Amino acid sequence: STQSNMGEADIQTYTTHEQLKERYAQFIDADESTFAGAFMAPTNGGITIADVADGSLVEYYKSLLLADGLPENAIDLTNASDLRTLVHVAGNEQLREKLAELTKWSELKEIVTDDVMAELNMKVDFARLLHNSRDDHKRLRRFYEEKCGLRDFMNTPDKALTGAVINCFQDLHRMVSTYDWAAAMANAHSELEWEAMMGTEAFELYKNIEDGILDSRRRVWATRFSGEANEEKALDYMLENFGRRTGKVAGHEGRANAEGAEYDREYEPVGRNIQRRVLGSDKKQDTASKRRSRFQSRVADPLARLHRQQIQQTTRFGIH
């Protein structure tokens, strides 16, 4: 009865690669539609207007939007396109001089139109694609997480990652084959040559965006050492005490001290990931073991004494 419910596809043998590929195509074929065009979409590496600009520029941005009649609770400081516009204006001296004359955000958008920003964004995102793809694997992983919205590579299917890589190369090939400046940038040996190829305005916007991303990551890292709670002292205390056992370890009773025997990967179960610290007792034990081994080699070990005598005899007569 069980065999009668099975179809031909369930019992036939898959002996060739083509048969296996046809049978399991849903698990093998990359999904190229999910991240199509994602790598040339304007994104800013997770930074917002509050991260890049100083407080005065943020307040100025809010005042322009409020003058246009936008309610204060509707102001979005995470708007990627507005961030690009603000960074472009703040980094351009000629546009910065006109900021005092503007009273509304719509007036600013008349000067920096969507067509102008679209051309700048295309160059900036292509430069970011080149820059983040030719560096180390950690930067490349962060770039893919930013563009594709991936949060966990370990739980992302291979077909999705493969599709993301294919989309990345498709965008790269499309830009290089369509625009001469993109092909020149791809063949350049350093970023110093990019300014002449993509234009000064686009290059400055690209550098300001990348510097803002780095500054944001530095600030996040610096918060680890801020505060008055002595985090480093507490961390050292915890790591030192996590490296000790409360009870004796079987077979290593001689290593037990007042706090208990210490953890060591030599005789701990497989899979323990705790950080091993060098403690004061480690140094004492190391010194004691060296002193003990030196004493044993001189007195207690007859083979070592015989070997030392043989070496003295051969070197005395010049025989090596």
PDB file of C-alpha atoms in Angstrom:
ATOM      1  CA  SER A   1       0.000   0.000   0.000  1.00  0.00           C
ATOM      2  CA  THR A   2       2.911   2.310   0.710  1.00  0.00           C
ATOM      3  CA  GLN A   3       4.429   1.709  -2.716  1.00  0.00           C
ATOM      4  CA  SER A   4       1.124   2.373  -4.439  1.00  0.00           C
ATOM      5  CA  ASN A   5       1.073   5.932  -3.006  1.00  0.00           C
ATOM      6  CA  MET A   6       4.583   6.730  -4.305  1.00  0.00           C
ATOM      7  CA  GLY A   7       5.083   8.247  -7.682  1.00  0.00           C
ATOM      8  CA  GLU A   8       7.722   7.622 -10.303  1.00  0.00           C
ATOM      9  CA  ALA A   9       9.711  10.671  -9.261  1.00  0.00           C
ATOM     10  CA  ASP A  10      10.028   9.300  -5.727  1.00  0.00           C
ATOM     11  CA  ILE A  11      11.512   5.941  -6.628  1.00  0.00           C
ATOM     12  CA  GLN A  12      13.630   6.657  -9.692  1.00  0.00           C
ATOM     13  CA  THR A  13      17.369   6.831  -9.186  1.00  0.00           C
ATOM     14  CA  TYR A  14      19.155  10.129  -9.775  1.00  0.00           C
ATOM     15  CA  THR A  15      22.466   9.197 -11.270  1.00  0.00           C
ATOM     16  CA  THR A  16      23.454  12.229 -13.312  1.00  0.00           C
ATOM     17  CA  HIS A  17      24.050  15.834 -12.342  1.00  0.00           C
ATOM     18  CA  GLU A  18      21.284  17.043 -14.644  1.00  0.00           C
ATOM     19  CA  GLN A  19      18.741  14.750 -13.039  1.00  0.00           C
ATOM     20  CA  LEU A  20      19.717  15.941  -9.570  1.00  0.00           C
ATOM     21  CA  LYS A  21      19.595  19.565 -10.677  1.00  0.00           C
ATOM     22  CA  GLU A  22      16.160  19.125 -12.235  1.00  0.00           C
ATOM     23  CA  ARG A  23      14.801  17.308  -9.195  1.00  0.00           C
ATOM     24  CA  TYR A  24      16.135  19.832  -6.598  1.00  0.00           C
ATOM     25  CA  ALA A  25      16.005  23.003  -8.696  1.00  0.00           C
ATOM     26  CA  GLN A  26      14.008  24.859  -6.042  1.00  0.00           C
ATOM     27  CA  PHE A  27      16.952  24.495  -3.640  1.00  0.00           C
ATOM     28  CA  ILE A  28      19.745  25.088  -6.182  1.00  0.00           C
ATOM     29  CA  ASP A  29      18.674  27.830  -8.591  1.00  0.00           C
ATOM     30  CA  ALA A  30      19.540  31.285  -7.315  1.00  0.00           C
ATOM     31  CA  ASP A  31      16.730  33.763  -6.728  1.00  0.00           C
ATOM     32  CA  GLU A  32      17.731  36.802  -8.805  1.00  0.00           C
ATOM     33  CA  SER A  33      14.492  38.719  -8.363  1.00  0.00           C
ATOM     34  CA  THR A  34      14.664  39.414  -4.630  1.00  0.00           C
ATOM     35  CA  PHE A  35      17.611  41.844  -4.667  1.00  0.00           C
ATOM     36  CA  ALA A  36      17.350  43.134  -8.237  1.00  0.00           C
ATOM     37  CA  GLY A  37      18.652  46.708  -8.367  1.00  0.00           C
ATOM     38  CA  ALA A  38      19.351  46.789  -4.622  1.00  0.00           C
ATOM     39  CA  PHE A  39      23.053  47.569  -4.968  1.00  0.00           C
ATOM     40  CA  MET A  40      22.499  50.814  -6.885  1.00  0.00           C
ATOM     41  CA  ALA A  41      19.677  52.022  -4.633  1.00  0.00           C
ATOM     42  CA  PRO A  42      20.721  55.034  -2.517  1.00  0.00           C
ATOM     43  CA  THR A  43      21.490  53.828   1.022  1.00  0.00           C
ATOM     44  CA  ASN A  44      23.722  55.398   3.635  1.00  0.00           C
ATOM     45  CA  GLY A  45      25.065  52.526   5.690  1.00  0.00           C
ATOM     46  CA  GLY A  46      22.554  52.817   8.500  1.00  0.00           C
ATOM     47  CA  ILE A  47      23.406  56.423   9.381  1.00  0.00           C
ATOM     48  CA  THR A  48      20.690  59.041   9.742  1.00  0.00           C
ATOM     49  CA  ILE A  49      20.565  62.813   9.512  1.00  0.00           C
ATOM     50  CA  ALA A  50      21.234  63.078  13.247  1.00  0.00           C
ATOM     51  CA  ASP A  51      24.354  60.890  12.906  1.00  0.00           C
ATOM     52  CA  VAL A  52      26.077  62.770  10.111  1.00  0.00           C
ATOM     53  CA  ALA A  53      25.106  66.399  10.566  1.00  0.00           C
ATOM     54  CA  ASP A  54      25.634  68.579  13.607  1.00  0.00           C
ATOM     55  CA  GLY A  55      22.738  69.787  15.747  1.00  0.00           C
ATOM     56  CA  SER A  56      22.395  73.144  14.034  1.00  0.00           C
ATOM     57  CA  LEU A  57      21.931  71.553  10.613  1.00  0.00           C
ATOM     58  CA  VAL A  58      19.334  69.130  11.995  1.00  0.00           C
ATOM     59  CA  GLU A  59      17.370  72.013  13.496  1.00  0.00           C
ATOM     60  CA  TYR A  60      17.688  73.895  10.214  1.00  0.00           C
ATOM     61  CA  TYR A  61      16.324  70.858   8.352  1.00  0.00           C
ATOM     62  CA  LYS A  62      13.372  70.638  10.742  1.00  0.00           C
ATOM     63  CA  SER A  63      12.633  74.376  10.415  1.00  0.00           C
ATOM     64  CA  LEU A  64      12.548  74.118   6.596  1.00  0.00           C
ATOM     65  CA  LEU A  65      10.099  71.215   6.725  1.00  0.00           C
ATOM     66  CA  LEU A  66       7.911  72.957   9.304  1.00  0.00           C
ATOM     67  CA  ALA A  67       7.823  76.053   7.083  1.00  0.00           C
ATOM     68  CA  ASP A  68       6.454  73.859   4.301  1.00  0.00           C
ATOM     69  CA  GLY A  69       3.551  72.905   6.545  1.00  0.00           C
ATOM     70  CA  LEU A  70       4.744  69.434   7.534  1.00  0.00           C
ATOM     71  CA  PRO A  71       3.705  68.505  11.096  1.00  0.00           C
ATOM     72  CA  GLU A  72       6.570  67.963  13.534  1.00  0.00           C
ATOM     73  CA  ASN A  73       5.610  64.368  14.316  1.00  0.00           C
ATOM     74  CA  ALA A  74       5.829  63.546  10.590  1.00  0.00           C
ATOM     75  CA  ILE A  75       9.476  64.630  10.235  1.00  0.00           C
ATOM     76  CA  ASP A  76      11.574  61.561   9.421  1.00  0.00           C
ATOM     77  CA  LEU A  77      15.274  61.898  10.283  1.00  0.00           C
ATOM     78  CA  THR A  78      15.968  58.539   8.616  1.00  0.00           C
ATOM     79  CA  ASN A  79      15.013  59.704   5.114  1.00  0.00           C
ATOM     80  CA  ALA A  80      17.889  58.528   2.892  1.00  0.00           C
ATOM     81  CA  SER A  81      17.278  60.939   0.009  1.00  0.00           C
ATOM     82  CA  ASP A  82      16.997  63.982   2.311  1.00  0.00           C
ATOM     83  CA  LEU A  83      20.207  62.897   4.016  1.00  0.00           C
ATOM     84  CA  ARG A  84      22.008  62.808   0.682  1.00  0.00           C
ATOM     85  CA  THR A  85      20.669  66.277  -0.145  1.00  0.00           C
ATOM     86  CA  LEU A  86      21.757  67.715   3.204  1.00  0.00           C
ATOM     87  CA  VAL A  87      25.235  66.190   2.996  1.00  0.00           C
ATOM     88  CA  HIS A  88      25.603  67.476  -0.549  1.00  0.00           C
ATOM     89  CA  VAL A  89      24.559  71.000   0.443  1.00  0.00           C
ATOM     90  CA  ALA A  90      26.706  71.020   3.586  1.00  0.00           C
ATOM     91  CA  GLY A  91      29.770  69.882   1.645  1.00  0.00           C
ATOM     92  CA  ASN A  92      29.355  72.359  -1.212  1.00  0.00           C
ATOM     93  CA  GLU A  93      30.559  75.891  -0.439  1.00  0.00           C
ATOM     94  CA  GLN A  94      28.455  77.573  -3.129  1.00  0.00           C
ATOM     95  CA  LEU A  95      25.254  75.891  -1.959  1.00  0.00           C
ATOM     96  CA  ARG A  96      26.107  76.494   1.694  1.00  0.00           C
ATOM     97  CA  GLU A  97      26.132  80.248   1.078  1.00  0.00           C
ATOM     98  CA  LYS A  98      22.520  80.086  -0.140  1.00  0.00           C
ATOM     99  CA  LEU A  99      21.223  78.317   2.970  1.00  0.00           C
ATOM    100  CA  ALA A 100      20.678  81.580   4.870  1.00  0.00           C
ATOM    101  CA  GLU A 101      18.381  82.862   2.107  1.00  0.00           C
ATOM    102  CA  LEU A 102      16.127  79.789   2.111  1.00  0.00           C
ATOM    103  CA  THR A 103      13.065  79.482   4.315  1.00  0.00           C
ATOM    104  CA  LYS A 104      11.389  76.323   3.018  1.00  0.00           C
ATOM    105  CA  TRP A 105      12.499  72.823   2.045  1.00  0.00           C
ATOM    106  CA  SER A 106      10.713  73.181  -1.289  1.00  0.00           C
ATOM    107  CA  GLU A 107      12.973  76.162  -2.113  1.00  0.00           C
ATOM    108  CA  LEU A 108      16.034  74.029  -1.423  1.00  0.00           C
ATOM    109  CA  LYS A 109      14.671  71.281  -3.684  1.00  0.00           C
ATOM    110  CA  GLU A 110      14.281  73.848  -6.468  1.00  0.00           C
ATOM    111  CA  ILE A 111      18.031  74.478  -6.306  1.00  0.00           C
ATOM    112  CA  VAL A 112      19.044  70.831  -5.755  1.00  0.00           C
ATOM    113  CA  THR A 113      16.532  69.100  -8.012  1.00  0.00           C
ATOM    114  CA  ASP A 114      15.732  65.407  -8.054  1.00  0.00           C
ATOM    115  CA  ASP A 115      17.463  65.022 -11.433  1.00  0.00           C
ATOM    116  CA  VAL A 116      20.685  66.490 -10.040  1.00  0.00           C
ATOM    117  CA  MET A 117      20.550  64.230  -6.981  1.00  0.00           C
ATOM    118  CA  ALA A 118      19.717  61.188  -9.119  1.00  0.00           C
ATOM    119  CA  GLU A 119      22.894  61.648 -11.152  1.00  0.00           C
ATOM    120  CA  LEU A 120      24.966  62.247  -8.022  1.00  0.00           C
ATOM    121  CA  ASN A 121      23.427  59.242  -6.262  1.00  0.00           C
ATOM    122  CA  MET A 122      24.212  56.972  -9.199  1.00  0.00           C
ATOM    123  CA  LYS A 123      27.894  57.946  -9.080  1.00  0.00           C
ATOM    124  CA  VAL A 124      28.061  57.805  -5.293  1.00  0.00           C
ATOM    125  CA  ASP A 125      26.468  54.356  -5.058  1.00  0.00           C
ATOM    126  CA  PHE A 126      28.684  53.000  -7.818  1.00  0.00           C
ATOM    127  CA  ALA A 127      31.751  54.328  -5.965  1.00  0.00           C
ATOM    128  CA  ARG A 128      30.479  52.744  -2.740  1.00  0.00           C
ATOM    129  CA  LEU A 129      29.936  49.459  -4.589  1.00  0.00           C
ATOM    130  CA  LEU A 130      33.539  49.456  -5.808  1.00  0.00           C
ATOM    131  CA  HIS A 131      34.957  50.608  -2.491  1.00  0.00           C
ATOM    132  CA  ASN A 132      33.150  48.066  -0.311  1.00  0.00           C
ATOM    133  CA  SER A 133      33.678  45.168  -2.717  1.00  0.00           C
ATOM    134  CA  ARG A 134      37.454  45.420  -3.008  1.00  0.00           C
ATOM    135  CA  ASP A 135      38.173  45.575   0.727  1.00  0.00           C
ATOM    136  CA  ASP A 136      38.163  42.905   3.421  1.00  0.00           C
ATOM    137  CA  HIS A 137      35.398  40.366   3.922  1.00  0.00           C
ATOM    138  CA  LYS A 138      33.963  42.095   7.025  1.00  0.00           C
ATOM    139  CA  ARG A 139      33.352  45.316   5.106  1.00  0.00           C
ATOM    140  CA  LEU A 140      31.861  43.317   2.216  1.00  0.00           C
ATOM    141  CA  ARG A 141      29.519  41.481   4.576  1.00  0.00           C
ATOM    142  CA  ARG A 142      28.332  44.743   6.155  1.00  0.00           C
ATOM    143  CA  PHE A 143      27.745  46.153   2.675  1.00  0.00           C
ATOM    144  CA  TYR A 144      25.597  43.160   1.648  1.00  0.00           C
ATOM    145  CA  GLU A 145      23.658  43.389   4.908  1.00  0.00           C
ATOM    146  CA  GLU A 146      23.037  47.076   4.254  1.00  0.00           C
ATOM    147  CA  LYS A 147      21.944  46.703   0.637  1.00  0.00           C
ATOM    148  CA  CYS A 148      19.955  43.475   0.906  1.00  0.00           C
ATOM    149  CA  GLY A 149      18.596  43.845   4.436  1.00  0.00           C
ATOM    150  CA  LEU A 150      20.244  40.600   5.548  1.00  0.00           C
ATOM    151  CA  ARG A 151      20.642  40.221   9.298  1.00  0.00           C
ATOM    152  CA  ASP A 152      22.096  36.754   9.756  1.00  0.00           C
ATOM    153  CA  PHE A 153      24.267  35.096   7.140  1.00  0.00           C
ATOM    154  CA  MET A 154      24.175  31.746   8.953  1.00  0.00           C
ATOM    155  CA  ASN A 155      20.378  31.540   8.592  1.00  0.00           C
ATOM    156  CA  THR A 156      20.197  32.963   5.061  1.00  0.00           C
ATOM    157  CA  PRO A 157      19.714  30.314   2.343  1.00  0.00           C
ATOM    158  CA  ASP A 158      22.537  29.810  -0.120  1.00  0.00           C
ATOM    159  CA  LYS A 159      20.256  30.526  -3.060  1.00  0.00           C
ATOM    160  CA  ALA A 160      19.465  33.983  -1.587  1.00  0.00           C
ATOM    161  CA  LEU A 161      23.150  34.791  -1.061  1.00  0.00           C
ATOM    162  CA  THR A 162      23.999  33.543  -4.529  1.00  0.00           C
ATOM    163  CA  GLY A 163      21.217  35.673  -5.997  1.00  0.00           C
ATOM    164  CA  ALA A 164      22.559  38.714  -4.132  1.00  0.00           C
ATOM    165  CA  VAL A 165      26.056  38.140  -5.547  1.00  0.00           C
ATOM    166  CA  ILE A 166      24.640  37.724  -9.056  1.00  0.00           C
ATOM    167  CA  ASN A 167      22.623  40.958  -8.706  1.00  0.00           C
ATOM    168  CA  CYS A 168      25.741  42.767  -7.500  1.00  0.00           C
ATOM    169  CA  PHE A 169      27.713  41.685 -10.565  1.00  0.00           C
ATOM    170  CA  GLN A 170      24.783  42.474 -12.858  1.00  0.00           C
ATOM    171  CA  ASP A 171      24.624  46.056 -11.527  1.00  0.00           C
ATOM    172  CA  LEU A 172      28.398  46.349 -11.831  1.00  0.00           C
ATOM    173  CA  HIS A 173      28.393  45.055 -15.411  1.00  0.00           C
ATOM    174  CA  ARG A 174      25.464  47.264 -16.395  1.00  0.00           C
ATOM    175  CA  MET A 175      27.181  50.409 -15.079  1.00  0.00           C
ATOM    176  CA  VAL A 176      30.554  49.590 -16.642  1.00  0.00           C
ATOM    177  CA  SER A 177      29.055  48.759 -20.030  1.00  0.00           C
ATOM    178  CA  THR A 178      26.739  51.813 -20.057  1.00  0.00           C
ATOM    179  CA  TYR A 179      28.856  54.707 -18.741  1.00  0.00           C
ATOM    180  CA  ASP A 180      32.426  55.530 -19.710  1.00  0.00           C
ATOM    181  CA  TRP A 181      33.176  57.133 -16.343  1.00  0.00           C
ATOM    182  CA  ALA A 182      32.103  53.923 -14.576  1.00  0.00           C
ATOM    183  CA  ALA A 183      34.452  51.815 -16.716  1.00  0.00           C
ATOM    184  CA  ALA A 184      37.285  54.250 -16.001  1.00  0.00           C
ATOM    185  CA  MET A 185      36.581  54.080 -12.252  1.00  0.00           C
ATOM    186  CA  ALA A 186      36.588  50.282 -12.322  1.00  0.00           C
ATOM    187  CA  ASN A 187      39.997  50.298 -14.034  1.00  0.00           C
ATOM    188  CA  ALA A 188      41.490  52.938 -11.736  1.00  0.00           C
ATOM    189  CA  HIS A 189      44.251  51.908  -9.350  1.00  0.00           C
ATOM    190  CA  SER A 190      43.259  54.156  -6.439  1.00  0.00           C
ATOM    191  CA  GLU A 191      40.468  56.399  -5.228  1.00  0.00           C
ATOM    192  CA  LEU A 192      42.592  59.465  -5.946  1.00  0.00           C
ATOM    193  CA  GLU A 193      41.812  58.997  -9.645  1.00  0.00           C
ATOM    194  CA  TRP A 194      38.057  58.854  -9.080  1.00  0.00           C
ATOM    195  CA  GLU A 195      37.574  62.582  -8.525  1.00  0.00           C
ATOM    196  CA  ALA A 196      38.460  63.416 -12.136  1.00  0.00           C
ATOM    197  CA  MET A 197      36.212  60.613 -13.435  1.00  0.00           C
ATOM    198  CA  MET A 198      33.039  61.095 -11.367  1.00  0.00           C
ATOM    199  CA  GLY A 199      33.277  64.837 -10.757  1.00  0.00           C
ATOM    200  CA  THR A 200      34.222  66.851  -7.685  1.00  0.00           C
ATOM    201  CA  GLU A 201      30.670  67.190  -6.323  1.00  0.00           C
ATOM    202  CA  ALA A 202      29.931  63.465  -6.519  1.00  0.00           C
ATOM    203  CA  PHE A 203      33.352  62.560  -5.121  1.00  0.00           C
ATOM    204  CA  GLU A 204      32.972  64.889  -2.123  1.00  0.00           C
ATOM    205  CA  LEU A 205      29.482  63.531  -1.450  1.00  0.00           C
ATOM    206  CA  TYR A 206      30.824  59.967  -1.614  1.00  0.00           C
ATOM    207  CA  LYS A 207      33.687  60.734   0.785  1.00  0.00           C
ATOM    208  CA  ASN A 208      31.374  62.538   3.219  1.00  0.00           C
ATOM    209  CA  ILE A 209      28.976  59.584   3.261  1.00  0.00           C
ATOM    210  CA  GLU A 210      31.776  57.072   3.864  1.00  0.00           C
ATOM    211  CA  ASP A 211      33.360  59.270   6.564  1.00  0.00           C
ATOM    212  CA  GLY A 212      29.968  59.615   8.250  1.00  0.00           C
ATOM    213  CA  ILE A 213      29.576  55.821   8.317  1.00  0.00           C
ATOM    214  CA  LEU A 214      33.023  55.394   9.881  1.00  0.00           C
ATOM    215  CA  ASP A 215      32.387  58.138  12.448  1.00  0.00           C
ATOM    216  CA  SER A 216      29.082  56.517  13.400  1.00  0.00           C
ATOM    217  CA  ARG A 217      30.789  53.147  13.937  1.00  0.00           C
ATOM    218  CA  ARG A 218      33.536  54.816  15.990  1.00  0.00           C
ATOM    219  CA  ARG A 219      30.954  56.514  18.212  1.00  0.00           C
ATOM    220  CA  VAL A 220      29.133  53.234  18.777  1.00  0.00           C
ATOM    221  CA  TRP A 221      32.416  51.564  19.723  1.00  0.00           C
ATOM    222  CA  ALA A 222      33.378  54.464  22.038  1.00  0.00           C
ATOM    223  CA  THR A 223      30.185  54.049  24.051  1.00  0.00           C
ATOM    224  CA  ARG A 224      31.634  50.776  25.342  1.00  0.00           C
ATOM    225  CA  PHE A 225      34.231  52.739  27.333  1.00  0.00           C
ATOM    226  CA  SER A 226      32.025  55.623  28.467  1.00  0.00           C
ATOM    227  CA  GLY A 227      30.270  56.008  31.784  1.00  0.00           C
ATOM    228  CA  GLU A 228      31.295  55.867  35.415  1.00  0.00           C
ATOM    229  CA  ALA A 229      30.584  52.224  36.175  1.00  0.00           C
ATOM    230  CA  ASN A 230      34.172  50.957  35.737  1.00  0.00           C
ATOM    231  CA  GLU A 231      33.109  48.496  33.049  1.00  0.00           C
ATOM    232  CA  GLU A 232      36.677  47.418  32.314  1.00  0.00           C
ATOM    233  CA  LYS A 233      37.425  46.662  35.970  1.00  0.00           C
ATOM    234  CA  ALA A 234      34.198  44.681  36.260  1.00  0.00           C
ATOM    235  CA  LEU A 235      34.992  42.827  33.040  1.00  0.00           C
ATOM    236  CA  ASP A 236      38.449  41.842  34.279  1.00  0.00           C
ATOM    237  CA  TYR A 237      36.981  40.648  37.581  1.00  0.00           C
ATOM    238  CA  MET A 238      34.367  38.531  35.818  1.00  0.00           C
ATOM    239  CA  LEU A 239      36.782  37.003  33.326  1.00  0.00           C
ATOM    240  CA  GLU A 240      39.253  36.123  36.072  1.00  0.00           C
ATOM    241  CA  ASN A 241      36.596  34.473  38.200  1.00  0.00           C
ATOM    242  CA  PHE A 242      34.917  32.711  35.294  1.00  0.00           C
ATOM    243  CA  GLY A 243      38.265  31.034  34.741  1.00  0.00           C
ATOM    244  CA  ARG A 244      38.092  29.252  38.092  1.00  0.00           C
ATOM    245  CA  ARG A 245      36.111  26.298  39.319  1.00  0.00           C
ATOM    246  CA  THR A 246      34.244  26.306  42.609  1.00  0.00           C
ATOM    247  CA  GLY A 247      35.039  22.628  43.059  1.00  0.00           C
ATOM    248  CA  LYS A 248      38.023  20.423  42.337  1.00  0.00           C
ATOM    249  CA  VAL A 249      38.507  18.940  38.903  1.00  0.00           C
ATOM    250  CA  ALA A 250      38.955  15.185  38.851  1.00  0.00           C
ATOM    251  CA  GLY A 251      42.568  14.255  38.295  1.00  0.00           C
ATOM    252  CA  HIS A 252      43.820  17.793  38.896  1.00  0.00           C
ATOM    253  CA  GLU A 253      43.443  18.197  42.632  1.00  0.00           C
ATOM    254  CA  GLY A 254      47.022  19.446  42.872  1.00  0.00           C
ATOM    255  CA  ARG A 255      46.104  22.557  40.934  1.00  0.00           C
ATOM    256  CA  ALA A 256      43.290  23.530  43.325  1.00  0.00           C
ATOM    257  CA  ASN A 257      43.719  26.751  45.253  1.00  0.00           C
ATOM    258  CA  ALA A 258      41.575  28.843  47.611  1.00  0.00           C
ATOM    259  CA  GLU A 259      39.099  29.775  44.858  1.00  0.00           C
ATOM    260  CA  GLY A 260      39.143  26.374  43.214  1.00  0.00           C
ATOM    261  CA  ALA A 261      40.969  24.786  40.295  1.00  0.00           C
ATOM    262  CA  GLU A 262      41.264  26.850  37.153  1.00  0.00           C
ATOM    263  CA  TYR A 263      39.680  26.177  33.814  1.00  0.00           C
ATOM    264  CA  ASP A 264      41.998  25.113  31.076  1.00  0.00           C
ATOM    265  CA  ARG A 265      41.260  23.914  27.545  1.00  0.00           C
ATOM    266  CA  GLU A 266      43.703  21.064  28.129  1.00  0.00           C
ATOM    267  CA  TYR A 267      41.212  19.176  30.275  1.00  0.00           C
ATOM    268  CA  GLU A 268      37.907  20.991  29.845  1.00  0.00           C
ATOM    269  CA  PRO A 269      35.048  19.485  27.802  1.00  0.00           C
ATOM    270  CA  VAL A 270      34.980  20.187  24.087  1.00  0.00           C
ATOM    271  CA  GLY A 271      32.878  23.191  23.172  1.00  0.00           C
ATOM    272  CA  ARG A 272      33.813  25.530  25.996  1.00  0.00           C
ATOM    273  CA  ASN A 273      34.270  29.058  24.609  1.00  0.00           C
ATOM    274  CA  ILE A 274      35.133  31.038  27.722  1.00  0.00           C
ATOM    275  CA  GLN A 275      38.152  33.291  27.472  1.00  0.00           C
ATOM    276  CA  ARG A 276      41.193  31.939  29.300  1.00  0.00           C
ATOM    277  CA  ARG A 277      43.014  34.559  31.352  1.00  0.00           C
ATOM    278  CA  VAL A 278      46.635  34.446  32.544  1.00  0.00           C
ATOM    279  CA  LEU A 279      46.396  34.618  36.312  1.00  0.00           C
ATOM    280  CA  GLY A 280      48.960  35.162  39.030  1.00  0.00           C
ATOM    281  CA  SER A 281      48.674  31.525  40.072  1.00  0.00           C
ATOM    282  CA  ASP A 282      49.529  30.500  36.510  1.00  0.00           C
ATOM    283  CA  LYS A 283      52.862  32.280  36.779  1.00  0.00           C
ATOM    284  CA  LYS A 284      53.558  30.744  40.186  1.00  0.00           C
ATOM    285  CA  GLN A 285      52.788  27.260  38.893  1.00  0.00           C
ATOM    286  CA  ASP A 286      54.920  27.829  35.813  1.00  0.00           C
ATOM    287  CA  THR A 287      57.850  28.969  37.946  1.00  0.00           C
ATOM    288  CA  ALA A 288      57.426  26.021  40.308  1.00  0.00           C
ATOM    289  CA  SER A 289      57.267  23.528  37.433  1.00  0.00           C
ATOM    290  CA  LYS A 290      60.437  24.942  35.887  1.00  0.00           C
ATOM    291  CA  ARG A 291      62.251  24.784  39.237  1.00  0.00           C
ATOM    292  CA  ARG A 292      61.017  21.232  39.780  1.00  0.00           C
ATOM    293  CA  SER A 293      61.997  20.085  36.293  1.00  0.00           C
ATOM    294  CA  ARG A 294      65.467  21.607  36.655  1.00  0.00           C
ATOM    295  CA  PHE A 295      65.961  19.822  39.969  1.00  0.00           C
ATOM    296  CA  GLN A 296      64.737  16.526  38.576  1.00  0.00           C
ATOM    297  CA  SER A 297      66.951  16.713  35.522  1.00  0.00           C
ATOM    298  CA  ARG A 298      70.058  17.219  37.665  1.00  0.00           C
ATOM    299  CA  VAL A 299      69.439  14.695  40.420  1.00  0.00           C
ATOM    300  CA  ALA A 300      66.585  12.305  39.889  1.00  0.00           C
ATOM    301  CA  ASP A 301      66.982  11.336  36.218  1.00  0.00           C
ATOM    302  CA  PRO A 302      69.991   9.044  35.620  1.00  0.00           C
ATOM    303  CA  LEU A 303      69.403   8.993  31.856  1.00  0.00           C
ATOM    304  CA  ALA A 304      69.630  12.785  31.667  1.00  0.00           C
ATOM    305  CA  ARG A 305      72.848  12.714  33.722  1.00  0.00           C
ATOM    306  CA  LEU A 306      74.345  10.040  31.439  1.00  0.00           C
ATOM    307  CA  HIS A 307      73.379  12.039  28.357  1.00  0.00           C
ATOM    308  CA  ARG A 308      74.979  15.174  29.783  1.00  0.00           C
ATOM    309  CA  GLN A 309      78.198  13.269  30.533  1.00  0.00           C
ATOM    310  CA  GLN A 310      78.337  11.945  26.981  1.00  0.00           C
ATOM    311  CA  ILE A 311      77.904  15.450  25.558  1.00  0.00           C
ATOM    312  CA  GLN A 312      80.735  16.733  27.790  1.00  0.00           C
ATOM    313  CA  GLN A 313      83.034  13.963  26.633  1.00  0.00           C
ATOM    314  CA  THR A 314      82.408  14.512  22.923  1.00  0.00           C
ATOM    315  CA  THR A 315      82.818  18.268  23.099  1.00  0.00           C
ATOM    316  CA  ARG A 316      85.974  17.964  25.205  1.00  0.00           C
ATOM    317  CA  PHE A 317      87.801  16.137  22.395  1.00  0.00           C
ATOM    318  CA  GLY A 318      86.377  18.324  19.637  1.00  0.00           C
ATOM    319  CA  ILE A 319      84.073  15.635  18.278  1.00  0.00           C
ATOM    320  CA  HIS A 320      80.706  17.073  17.096  1.00  0.00           C
TER     321      HIS A 320
END
